[in-house]
Amino acid sequence: MKNNPRLSPLNIDNKIKKNKVQPLKNMTFALKDNFAVRNIPTTGGTKLLENFKITYNSTVYEKLIKAGAKPITKANLDELAMGFSGLTSGFGVVLNPYDGSKIIGGSSSGSAYLIANKEVDFSIGSDTGDSVRKPAWYVGITAFKPTWGIVSRYGLFDFSPSWDTVGWFSKNVDDSALLLDVLQGKDEKDFTSLNSREKDFLKDINNIKKEDVKLGYIKSFLDDIKDKDILNKFNDLILKLKKDGFNIVEIDLDLKLFKTILTVYRIISSVNGFSSNSNLTSFLFGNFELENDEFKNEITRIRSNFVYEVKKRFLLSSEVFLNKKNLYNKARKIRHLYINALSDLFAKIDAIIMPPAGNYAPSIKDAFNAVKYNSIMDEYLGIFNANGSPSLNIPILKNIEKPFSVNIATAPFNDKKCLQIGKLLEKYER
Ligand code: GLN
């Protein structure tokens, strides 16, 4: 399998006027190929949009250029960001840079690869369920998903808009904080965007004392971890942190309620993903031309170009639409139960600290079997998309065979604390 992390090369759009103050001057970056860059193909990882050019820039790209950053390349992704492996793009695969027989994870697979392989200074991805944080875990790199809405999604392909979040991979927590300084803020082109309520993320990054933060780990979730090596490493770290003066408590979340995330995420994101992509017919724009009058035959022919993973989700969505509408409404109600339970929890602690997943990067062979979605640890990170919390992957053991990280999540709009805690934990990196 040929490894294909890079899509179209990127240049600086000279029409964009750079700011006088350029905090990202000369920092190189890659951009997931579901963000629009004017006159450069924006494919969303789908064959249906091969060579498709958009006439405007995503706000994220514009802000990065204004801040002096240097674009290098579009990054490959699982088709339409609906994936978890790096194996389901319309344009070849992205593999684990340390061991080509393993997956890197997805859907922001190219963006993760280019940081892990040290080809750029930072890279931009998108995260609907865990698409930035899961690959970061598999390869042991820093990745941040800020509070939902505080970074404009203008020019990013919709998947499941009320879960979709711009996220990024960086060399360290400082750079992640710097990127939030640059990227946050209400954008009149995206009416769902919000101001962050905080500022000076980098400037204040060390303004924290470990004795003052209260961290909690979720016992019932840990009990669901199958790979005991992950559990041992996590317990070792917790012991060490406690010894060093961190205040860490065991907390409780109703496993029975939260385990529904596996189904709730699937139903809501697939139904939203189907409707977000309903314009992908190729009739109005795109690659394939109408060959006869019969819409049904034609759409079947054209949409057969989607990868299996996307077809599967569209089928699930159609089944819900046609026969099980109440499932969608039930799923939305359950989402509110998560939001309430998490807000109760964040009234008691500052941040949740957990291993990001219950397994290390699986082999390509096992990728689709290993992820069986029967453990909460397969996909619990999605609960922080359900409530919009900031969520940060902090590598602890950079051992490239089995890198080990922790995930830090804080209440929505507490991005600063999330990054500050990340900075404290970064010192434990080995
Ligand atoms: N694991 C999620 C999925 O398969 C990740 C998708 C995302 O965050 N874009 O859909």
CSV table of C-alpha atoms and ligand atoms in Angstrom, one decimal:
chain,number,residue,atom,x,y,z
A,1,MET,CA,0.0,0.0,0.0
A,2,LYS,CA,1.4,3.3,-1.0
A,3,ASN,CA,1.4,5.9,1.8
A,4,ASN,CA,-0.2,9.1,0.7
A,5,PRO,CA,-0.4,11.7,3.5
A,6,ARG,CA,-0.1,14.8,1.2
A,7,LEU,CA,-2.6,16.0,-1.3
A,8,SER,CA,-2.4,19.4,-3.2
A,9,PRO,CA,0.6,21.5,-2.4
A,10,LEU,CA,-0.2,24.9,-0.9
A,11,ASN,CA,1.2,28.4,-1.4
A,12,ILE,CA,0.5,31.6,0.3
A,13,ASP,CA,-2.5,33.3,-1.2
A,14,ASN,CA,-1.0,36.7,-2.0
A,15,LYS,CA,-4.4,38.4,-2.0
A,16,ILE,CA,-4.5,38.0,1.8
A,17,LYS,CA,-3.0,41.0,3.6
A,18,LYS,CA,-0.7,39.9,6.4
A,19,ASN,CA,-1.0,41.4,9.8
A,20,LYS,CA,1.7,43.7,11.2
A,21,VAL,CA,2.2,41.5,14.2
A,22,GLN,CA,2.8,37.9,13.0
A,23,PRO,CA,2.9,35.5,15.9
A,24,LEU,CA,3.2,32.5,13.5
A,25,LYS,CA,5.9,34.0,11.3
A,26,ASN,CA,7.6,31.3,9.2
A,27,MET,CA,5.9,28.4,11.0
A,28,THR,CA,5.0,25.8,8.4
A,29,PHE,CA,1.7,24.0,8.4
A,30,ALA,CA,-0.5,21.4,6.7
A,31,LEU,CA,-4.3,21.8,6.3
A,32,LYS,CA,-6.7,18.9,6.3
A,33,ASP,CA,-8.3,18.8,2.8
A,34,ASN,CA,-11.8,19.5,4.1
A,35,PHE,CA,-10.8,23.2,4.5
A,36,ALA,CA,-11.3,25.5,1.6
A,37,VAL,CA,-8.3,27.3,0.0
A,38,ARG,CA,-9.2,29.4,-3.0
A,39,ASN,CA,-8.3,28.0,-6.4
A,40,ILE,CA,-6.6,24.9,-4.9
A,41,PRO,CA,-8.5,21.6,-5.1
A,42,THR,CA,-10.5,20.9,-1.9
A,43,THR,CA,-11.6,17.3,-2.1
A,44,GLY,CA,-12.8,16.3,1.4
A,45,GLY,CA,-11.0,13.1,0.6
A,46,THR,CA,-13.7,12.1,-1.9
A,47,LYS,CA,-13.3,11.1,-5.6
A,48,LEU,CA,-16.5,12.9,-6.3
A,49,LEU,CA,-14.6,16.2,-5.7
A,50,GLU,CA,-11.3,15.3,-7.3
A,51,ASN,CA,-10.0,18.7,-8.7
A,52,PHE,CA,-12.9,20.6,-7.2
A,53,LYS,CA,-12.0,24.2,-6.6
A,54,ILE,CA,-13.7,26.5,-4.2
A,55,THR,CA,-13.8,30.3,-4.8
A,56,TYR,CA,-13.2,31.4,-1.2
A,57,ASN,CA,-10.9,30.7,1.7
A,58,SER,CA,-11.8,29.1,4.9
A,59,THR,CA,-11.4,31.5,7.8
A,60,VAL,CA,-8.8,29.2,9.5
A,61,TYR,CA,-6.6,29.4,6.4
A,62,GLU,CA,-7.0,33.2,6.1
A,63,LYS,CA,-6.1,33.7,9.8
A,64,LEU,CA,-3.1,31.5,9.6
A,65,ILE,CA,-1.7,33.4,6.6
A,66,LYS,CA,-2.4,36.8,8.2
A,67,ALA,CA,-0.5,35.6,11.2
A,68,GLY,CA,2.5,34.8,9.0
A,69,ALA,CA,2.3,31.0,8.9
A,70,LYS,CA,3.6,29.2,5.8
A,71,PRO,CA,1.3,26.6,4.2
A,72,ILE,CA,3.0,23.5,2.8
A,73,THR,CA,0.3,21.0,1.8
A,74,LYS,CA,-3.2,19.8,2.0
A,75,ALA,CA,-3.4,16.7,4.1
A,76,ASN,CA,-5.2,13.5,3.2
A,77,LEU,CA,-8.2,12.4,5.3
A,78,ASP,CA,-10.7,9.6,5.5
A,79,GLU,CA,-13.4,10.4,3.0
A,80,LEU,CA,-15.7,13.2,4.2
A,81,ALA,CA,-14.0,12.9,7.7
A,82,MET,CA,-16.2,9.9,8.3
A,83,GLY,CA,-13.5,7.5,9.4
A,84,PHE,CA,-11.2,6.3,12.1
A,85,SER,CA,-8.4,4.5,10.3
A,86,GLY,CA,-6.6,6.5,7.7
A,87,LEU,CA,-7.5,3.7,5.3
A,88,THR,CA,-10.7,5.0,3.8
A,89,SER,CA,-9.8,8.1,1.8
A,90,GLY,CA,-10.7,8.3,-1.9
A,91,PHE,CA,-7.0,9.0,-2.5
A,92,GLY,CA,-5.0,6.1,-1.1
A,93,VAL,CA,-4.1,5.4,2.5
A,94,VAL,CA,-2.2,7.1,5.3
A,95,LEU,CA,-0.2,4.7,7.4
A,96,ASN,CA,1.5,4.8,10.8
A,97,PRO,CA,4.8,6.6,10.2
A,98,TYR,CA,6.6,4.4,12.8
A,99,ASP,CA,5.4,1.1,11.5
A,100,GLY,CA,3.7,0.8,8.1
A,101,SER,CA,1.9,-2.4,9.2
A,102,LYS,CA,-0.2,-0.3,11.7
A,103,ILE,CA,-2.9,2.3,11.2
A,104,ILE,CA,-2.4,5.9,12.2
A,105,GLY,CA,-6.1,6.5,12.8
A,106,GLY,CA,-8.4,9.1,11.4
A,107,SER,CA,-10.0,10.9,10.1
A,108,SER,CA,-7.3,13.6,10.3
A,109,SER,CA,-4.8,11.0,9.3
A,110,GLY,CA,-2.6,13.1,7.0
A,111,SER,CA,-2.4,16.0,9.4
A,112,ALA,CA,-1.3,13.6,12.2
A,113,TYR,CA,1.3,12.0,10.0
A,114,LEU,CA,2.9,15.2,9.0
A,115,ILE,CA,3.5,16.2,12.6
A,116,ALA,CA,4.5,12.7,13.8
A,117,ASN,CA,7.0,12.6,10.9
A,118,LYS,CA,8.2,16.1,11.7
A,119,GLU,CA,7.5,17.6,8.3
A,120,VAL,CA,5.6,20.7,9.5
A,121,ASP,CA,5.5,22.9,12.6
A,122,PHE,CA,1.7,22.3,13.1
A,123,SER,CA,-1.2,20.9,11.2
A,124,ILE,CA,-4.9,21.6,11.2
A,125,GLY,CA,-7.6,18.9,11.4
A,126,SER,CA,-11.2,18.6,12.3
A,127,ASP,CA,-12.8,16.6,15.1
A,128,THR,CA,-16.4,15.4,15.2
A,129,GLY,CA,-16.0,12.4,17.4
A,130,ASP,CA,-12.3,12.0,18.1
A,131,SER,CA,-10.7,12.6,14.7
A,132,VAL,CA,-7.8,14.7,16.0
A,133,ARG,CA,-7.3,13.1,19.4
A,134,LYS,CA,-7.5,9.4,18.4
A,135,PRO,CA,-4.7,9.6,15.7
A,136,ALA,CA,-2.7,11.8,18.2
A,137,TRP,CA,-3.0,8.9,20.7
A,138,TYR,CA,-1.9,6.3,18.2
A,139,VAL,CA,1.3,8.1,17.3
A,140,GLY,CA,2.0,10.0,20.6
A,141,ILE,CA,1.7,13.7,19.6
A,142,THR,CA,0.1,16.8,21.1
A,143,ALA,CA,-3.4,17.5,19.8
A,144,PHE,CA,-6.1,19.9,20.9
A,145,LYS,CA,-9.8,20.3,20.3
A,146,PRO,CA,-11.0,23.6,21.7
A,147,THR,CA,-14.5,24.4,23.0
A,148,TRP,CA,-17.1,23.9,20.2
A,149,GLY,CA,-17.7,27.1,18.3
A,150,ILE,CA,-14.8,29.3,19.4
A,151,VAL,CA,-12.9,28.7,16.1
A,152,SER,CA,-14.8,29.5,13.0
A,153,ARG,CA,-15.9,26.6,10.8
A,154,TYR,CA,-16.4,28.8,7.7
A,155,GLY,CA,-15.0,26.9,4.8
A,156,LEU,CA,-14.8,23.6,6.6
A,157,PHE,CA,-17.0,20.8,5.1
A,158,ASP,CA,-19.9,20.1,7.4
A,159,PHE,CA,-20.1,16.6,8.8
A,160,SER,CA,-22.2,16.8,12.0
A,161,PRO,CA,-22.2,20.6,12.6
A,162,SER,CA,-23.1,20.7,16.3
A,163,TRP,CA,-20.2,18.3,17.0
A,164,ASP,CA,-17.7,19.5,14.4
A,165,THR,CA,-14.7,21.3,15.8
A,166,VAL,CA,-11.6,22.7,14.3
A,167,GLY,CA,-8.6,21.0,16.0
A,168,TRP,CA,-4.9,20.8,15.5
A,169,PHE,CA,-1.7,18.9,16.1
A,170,SER,CA,1.4,20.7,17.3
A,171,LYS,CA,4.9,20.0,18.6
A,172,ASN,CA,4.0,21.0,22.1
A,173,VAL,CA,1.4,22.7,24.3
A,174,ASP,CA,2.8,26.2,23.9
A,175,ASP,CA,2.2,26.0,20.2
A,176,SER,CA,-1.3,24.7,20.7
A,177,ALA,CA,-2.0,27.7,23.0
A,178,LEU,CA,-0.5,30.1,20.5
A,179,LEU,CA,-2.8,28.6,17.8
A,180,LEU,CA,-5.8,29.2,19.9
A,181,ASP,CA,-4.7,32.8,20.4
A,182,VAL,CA,-4.6,33.2,16.7
A,183,LEU,CA,-7.7,31.2,15.6
A,184,GLN,CA,-10.3,31.8,18.3
A,185,GLY,CA,-13.1,34.4,17.9
A,186,LYS,CA,-16.4,35.1,16.5
A,187,ASP,CA,-16.5,35.2,12.7
A,188,GLU,CA,-19.4,37.0,11.0
A,189,LYS,CA,-19.1,34.4,8.1
A,190,ASP,CA,-20.0,31.6,10.6
A,191,PHE,CA,-23.0,32.6,12.6
A,192,THR,CA,-22.5,29.6,14.9
A,193,SER,CA,-19.1,30.8,15.9
A,194,LEU,CA,-18.4,32.3,19.4
A,195,ASN,CA,-15.9,34.4,21.2
A,196,SER,CA,-13.9,32.3,23.6
A,197,ARG,CA,-14.5,34.5,26.8
A,198,GLU,CA,-10.7,34.0,27.5
A,199,LYS,CA,-7.6,35.4,25.9
A,200,ASP,CA,-3.8,35.3,26.3
A,201,PHE,CA,-3.6,31.5,26.2
A,202,LEU,CA,0.1,31.4,25.6
A,203,LYS,CA,1.0,34.3,27.8
A,204,ASP,CA,-0.9,32.7,30.8
A,205,ILE,CA,0.2,29.1,30.1
A,206,ASN,CA,2.3,28.8,33.3
A,207,ASN,CA,-0.1,30.8,35.5
A,208,ILE,CA,-1.2,27.7,37.4
A,209,LYS,CA,-0.1,25.8,40.5
A,210,LYS,CA,-0.5,22.0,40.5
A,211,GLU,CA,-1.8,22.1,44.1
A,212,ASP,CA,-4.7,24.3,43.0
A,213,VAL,CA,-6.1,21.9,40.3
A,214,LYS,CA,-8.4,19.1,41.0
A,215,LEU,CA,-8.3,16.3,38.5
A,216,GLY,CA,-10.6,13.3,38.4
A,217,TYR,CA,-10.5,10.0,36.6
A,218,ILE,CA,-13.6,7.9,35.8
A,219,LYS,CA,-13.3,4.6,37.5
A,220,SER,CA,-16.1,2.8,35.7
A,221,PHE,CA,-14.5,3.7,32.3
A,222,LEU,CA,-11.1,2.5,33.4
A,223,ASP,CA,-12.7,-0.8,34.4
A,224,ASP,CA,-13.7,-1.2,30.8
A,225,ILE,CA,-10.1,-1.1,29.5
A,226,LYS,CA,-9.1,-4.4,27.8
A,227,ASP,CA,-5.4,-3.7,27.4
A,228,LYS,CA,-4.0,-3.9,30.9
A,229,ASP,CA,-0.7,-2.3,29.8
A,230,ILE,CA,-2.6,0.9,29.2
A,231,LEU,CA,-4.2,0.7,32.6
A,232,ASN,CA,-0.9,0.0,34.3
A,233,LYS,CA,0.8,3.0,32.6
A,234,PHE,CA,-2.1,5.2,33.6
A,235,ASN,CA,-2.1,4.1,37.2
A,236,ASP,CA,1.7,4.6,37.4
A,237,LEU,CA,1.3,8.1,36.2
A,238,ILE,CA,-1.5,8.9,38.6
A,239,LEU,CA,0.6,7.7,41.5
A,240,LYS,CA,3.5,9.8,40.4
A,241,LEU,CA,1.3,12.9,40.0
A,242,LYS,CA,-0.2,12.4,43.4
A,243,LYS,CA,3.2,12.0,45.0
A,244,ASP,CA,4.2,15.3,43.3
A,245,GLY,CA,1.3,17.1,44.9
A,246,PHE,CA,-1.5,17.0,42.3
A,247,ASN,CA,-5.0,16.7,43.8
A,248,ILE,CA,-6.5,13.7,42.0
A,249,VAL,CA,-9.8,12.0,42.9
A,250,GLU,CA,-11.8,9.1,41.6
A,251,ILE,CA,-15.0,10.2,40.1
A,252,ASP,CA,-18.1,8.5,38.9
A,253,LEU,CA,-20.0,8.7,35.6
A,254,ASP,CA,-22.9,6.3,34.9
A,255,LEU,CA,-21.3,3.8,32.6
A,256,LYS,CA,-24.6,2.5,31.4
A,257,LEU,CA,-25.6,6.0,30.3
A,258,PHE,CA,-22.3,6.9,28.7
A,259,LYS,CA,-21.8,3.7,26.9
A,260,THR,CA,-24.7,4.7,24.7
A,261,ILE,CA,-22.2,7.2,23.1
A,262,LEU,CA,-21.2,4.4,20.8
A,263,THR,CA,-24.7,4.3,19.4
A,264,VAL,CA,-25.7,7.9,19.9
A,265,TYR,CA,-22.7,9.2,18.1
A,266,ARG,CA,-23.2,6.8,15.2
A,267,ILE,CA,-26.9,7.7,14.8
A,268,ILE,CA,-26.6,11.5,15.1
A,269,SER,CA,-23.4,11.9,13.1
A,270,SER,CA,-24.5,9.6,10.3
A,271,VAL,CA,-27.9,11.2,9.9
A,272,ASN,CA,-26.3,14.7,10.0
A,273,GLY,CA,-23.5,13.5,7.7
A,274,PHE,CA,-26.0,12.3,5.2
A,275,SER,CA,-27.9,15.5,5.1
A,276,SER,CA,-24.7,17.6,5.1
A,277,ASN,CA,-23.5,15.8,2.0
A,278,SER,CA,-26.8,15.6,0.2
A,279,ASN,CA,-25.5,18.1,-2.3
A,280,LEU,CA,-22.8,15.7,-3.4
A,281,THR,CA,-24.6,14.4,-6.4
A,282,SER,CA,-22.1,15.7,-9.1
A,283,PHE,CA,-25.1,17.1,-11.0
A,284,LEU,CA,-24.5,20.6,-9.9
A,285,PHE,CA,-20.7,20.4,-9.4
A,286,GLY,CA,-18.0,17.8,-9.1
A,287,ASN,CA,-16.4,15.3,-11.3
A,288,PHE,CA,-18.9,12.9,-12.8
A,289,GLU,CA,-21.3,13.9,-15.6
A,290,LEU,CA,-24.9,12.8,-16.1
A,291,GLU,CA,-25.0,10.0,-18.6
A,292,ASN,CA,-28.7,9.5,-18.9
A,293,ASP,CA,-31.9,11.0,-17.6
A,294,GLU,CA,-32.7,8.6,-14.9
A,295,PHE,CA,-31.8,10.3,-11.7
A,296,LYS,CA,-31.9,7.1,-9.6
A,297,ASN,CA,-29.6,5.1,-11.8
A,298,GLU,CA,-27.3,8.0,-12.2
A,299,ILE,CA,-27.0,8.8,-8.5
A,300,THR,CA,-26.4,5.1,-7.8
A,301,ARG,CA,-23.6,5.1,-10.3
A,302,ILE,CA,-22.1,8.3,-9.1
A,303,ARG,CA,-22.4,7.6,-5.4
A,304,SER,CA,-20.9,4.1,-5.9
A,305,ASN,CA,-17.6,6.1,-5.9
A,306,PHE,CA,-17.8,6.6,-2.2
A,307,VAL,CA,-15.7,4.3,-0.1
A,308,TYR,CA,-17.4,1.5,1.9
A,309,GLU,CA,-17.2,3.4,5.2
A,310,VAL,CA,-19.2,6.3,3.9
A,311,LYS,CA,-21.8,4.1,2.1
A,312,LYS,CA,-22.3,2.2,5.4
A,313,ARG,CA,-23.0,5.4,7.3
A,314,PHE,CA,-25.4,6.7,4.6
A,315,LEU,CA,-27.2,3.4,4.7
A,316,LEU,CA,-27.6,3.6,8.4
A,317,SER,CA,-28.8,7.2,8.1
A,318,SER,CA,-31.4,6.2,5.4
A,319,GLU,CA,-32.7,3.4,7.6
A,320,VAL,CA,-33.1,5.8,10.5
A,321,PHE,CA,-34.8,8.4,8.3
A,322,LEU,CA,-37.2,5.9,6.7
A,323,ASN,CA,-38.0,3.4,9.4
A,324,LYS,CA,-36.7,4.5,12.8
A,325,LYS,CA,-37.1,8.3,13.1
A,326,ASN,CA,-37.7,8.1,16.8
A,327,LEU,CA,-34.1,6.7,17.2
A,328,TYR,CA,-32.7,10.1,16.1
A,329,ASN,CA,-34.9,12.0,18.6
A,330,LYS,CA,-34.0,9.6,21.4
A,331,ALA,CA,-30.3,10.0,20.6
A,332,ARG,CA,-30.6,13.7,20.8
A,333,LYS,CA,-32.3,13.4,24.2
A,334,ILE,CA,-29.6,11.2,25.5
A,335,ARG,CA,-27.0,13.7,24.4
A,336,HIS,CA,-28.6,16.2,26.8
A,337,LEU,CA,-28.3,13.7,29.6
A,338,TYR,CA,-24.5,13.6,28.9
A,339,ILE,CA,-24.4,17.4,28.9
A,340,ASN,CA,-26.1,17.6,32.3
A,341,ALA,CA,-24.0,14.8,33.9
A,342,LEU,CA,-20.8,16.4,32.6
A,343,SER,CA,-21.8,19.8,33.8
A,344,ASP,CA,-22.5,18.4,37.3
A,345,LEU,CA,-19.1,16.7,37.2
A,346,PHE,CA,-17.2,19.9,36.2
A,347,ALA,CA,-18.8,21.7,39.1
A,348,LYS,CA,-16.8,19.4,41.4
A,349,ILE,CA,-13.5,19.0,39.5
A,350,ASP,CA,-11.4,21.1,37.1
A,351,ALA,CA,-10.5,18.5,34.6
A,352,ILE,CA,-11.0,14.8,33.7
A,353,ILE,CA,-7.7,12.9,33.1
A,354,MET,CA,-8.0,9.6,31.3
A,355,PRO,CA,-6.2,7.4,28.8
A,356,PRO,CA,-7.6,8.4,25.4
A,357,ALA,CA,-8.5,4.9,24.4
A,358,GLY,CA,-8.4,1.2,25.4
A,359,ASN,CA,-6.1,0.0,22.7
A,360,TYR,CA,-2.9,1.0,21.0
A,361,ALA,CA,-2.7,1.5,17.2
A,362,PRO,CA,-4.1,-1.7,15.7
A,363,SER,CA,-2.5,-3.4,12.6
A,364,ILE,CA,-4.0,-2.7,9.2
A,365,LYS,CA,-5.2,-6.3,9.2
A,366,ASP,CA,-7.1,-5.8,12.5
A,367,ALA,CA,-8.2,-2.2,12.0
A,368,PHE,CA,-11.8,-3.0,11.3
A,369,ASN,CA,-12.0,-5.9,13.7
A,370,ALA,CA,-10.1,-4.3,16.6
A,371,VAL,CA,-12.6,-1.5,16.8
A,372,LYS,CA,-15.7,-3.4,17.8
A,373,TYR,CA,-17.4,-0.6,19.6
A,374,ASN,CA,-18.3,-2.6,22.6
A,375,SER,CA,-16.1,-0.8,25.1
A,376,ILE,CA,-16.7,2.7,26.2
A,377,MET,CA,-13.0,3.2,25.8
A,378,ASP,CA,-13.3,2.7,22.0
A,379,GLU,CA,-15.0,6.1,21.5
A,380,TYR,CA,-15.7,7.9,24.8
A,381,LEU,CA,-13.8,11.0,23.5
A,382,GLY,CA,-17.0,11.8,21.6
A,383,ILE,CA,-18.7,12.8,24.8
A,384,PHE,CA,-16.6,15.9,24.7
A,385,ASN,CA,-18.0,16.7,21.3
A,386,ALA,CA,-21.5,16.1,22.7
A,387,ASN,CA,-21.0,18.8,25.3
A,388,GLY,CA,-18.4,20.9,23.5
A,389,SER,CA,-15.6,20.5,26.0
A,390,PRO,CA,-12.0,21.3,25.2
A,391,SER,CA,-10.0,18.1,25.1
A,392,LEU,CA,-6.3,17.8,24.8
A,393,ASN,CA,-4.0,14.8,24.0
A,394,ILE,CA,-0.7,15.0,26.0
A,395,PRO,CA,2.0,12.4,25.1
A,396,ILE,CA,3.7,11.0,28.2
A,397,LEU,CA,5.7,8.1,26.8
A,398,LYS,CA,7.1,8.8,23.3
A,399,ASN,CA,8.1,5.2,22.9
A,400,ILE,CA,7.3,4.9,19.2
A,401,GLU,CA,6.2,1.3,19.4
A,402,LYS,CA,3.5,1.9,22.0
A,403,PRO,CA,3.3,5.6,22.6
A,404,PHE,CA,1.2,6.5,25.7
A,405,SER,CA,-0.7,9.7,26.3
A,406,VAL,CA,-3.4,11.1,28.5
A,407,ASN,CA,-6.5,13.1,27.6
A,408,ILE,CA,-7.4,16.2,29.6
A,409,ALA,CA,-10.9,17.6,29.3
A,410,THR,CA,-12.3,20.7,31.0
A,411,ALA,CA,-15.7,22.4,31.1
A,412,PRO,CA,-16.7,24.2,27.9
A,413,PHE,CA,-15.0,27.7,27.7
A,414,ASN,CA,-12.3,26.6,30.1
A,415,ASP,CA,-9.7,26.1,27.3
A,416,LYS,CA,-7.1,28.0,29.3
A,417,LYS,CA,-7.2,25.6,32.2
A,418,CYS,CA,-7.1,22.6,29.8
A,419,LEU,CA,-3.9,23.9,28.2
A,420,GLN,CA,-2.3,24.9,31.5
A,421,ILE,CA,-2.9,21.5,32.9
A,422,GLY,CA,-1.5,20.0,29.7
A,423,LYS,CA,1.6,22.2,30.2
A,424,LEU,CA,2.1,20.9,33.7
A,425,LEU,CA,1.7,17.3,32.5
A,426,GLU,CA,4.0,17.8,29.5
A,427,LYS,CA,6.9,17.9,32.0
A,428,TYR,CA,6.3,14.2,32.7
A,429,GLU,CA,7.0,13.4,29.0
A,430,ARG,CA,9.7,10.8,28.5
B,1,GLN,N1,-14.3,8.0,15.1
B,1,GLN,C1,-15.1,9.0,14.5
B,1,GLN,C2,-15.8,8.4,13.3
B,1,GLN,O1,-15.4,7.3,12.8
B,1,GLN,C3,-14.2,10.2,14.1
B,1,GLN,C4,-14.8,11.0,13.0
B,1,GLN,C5,-14.5,12.5,13.2
B,1,GLN,O2,-14.2,13.0,14.3
B,1,GLN,N2,-14.5,13.2,12.1
B,1,GLN,O3,-16.7,9.0,12.7
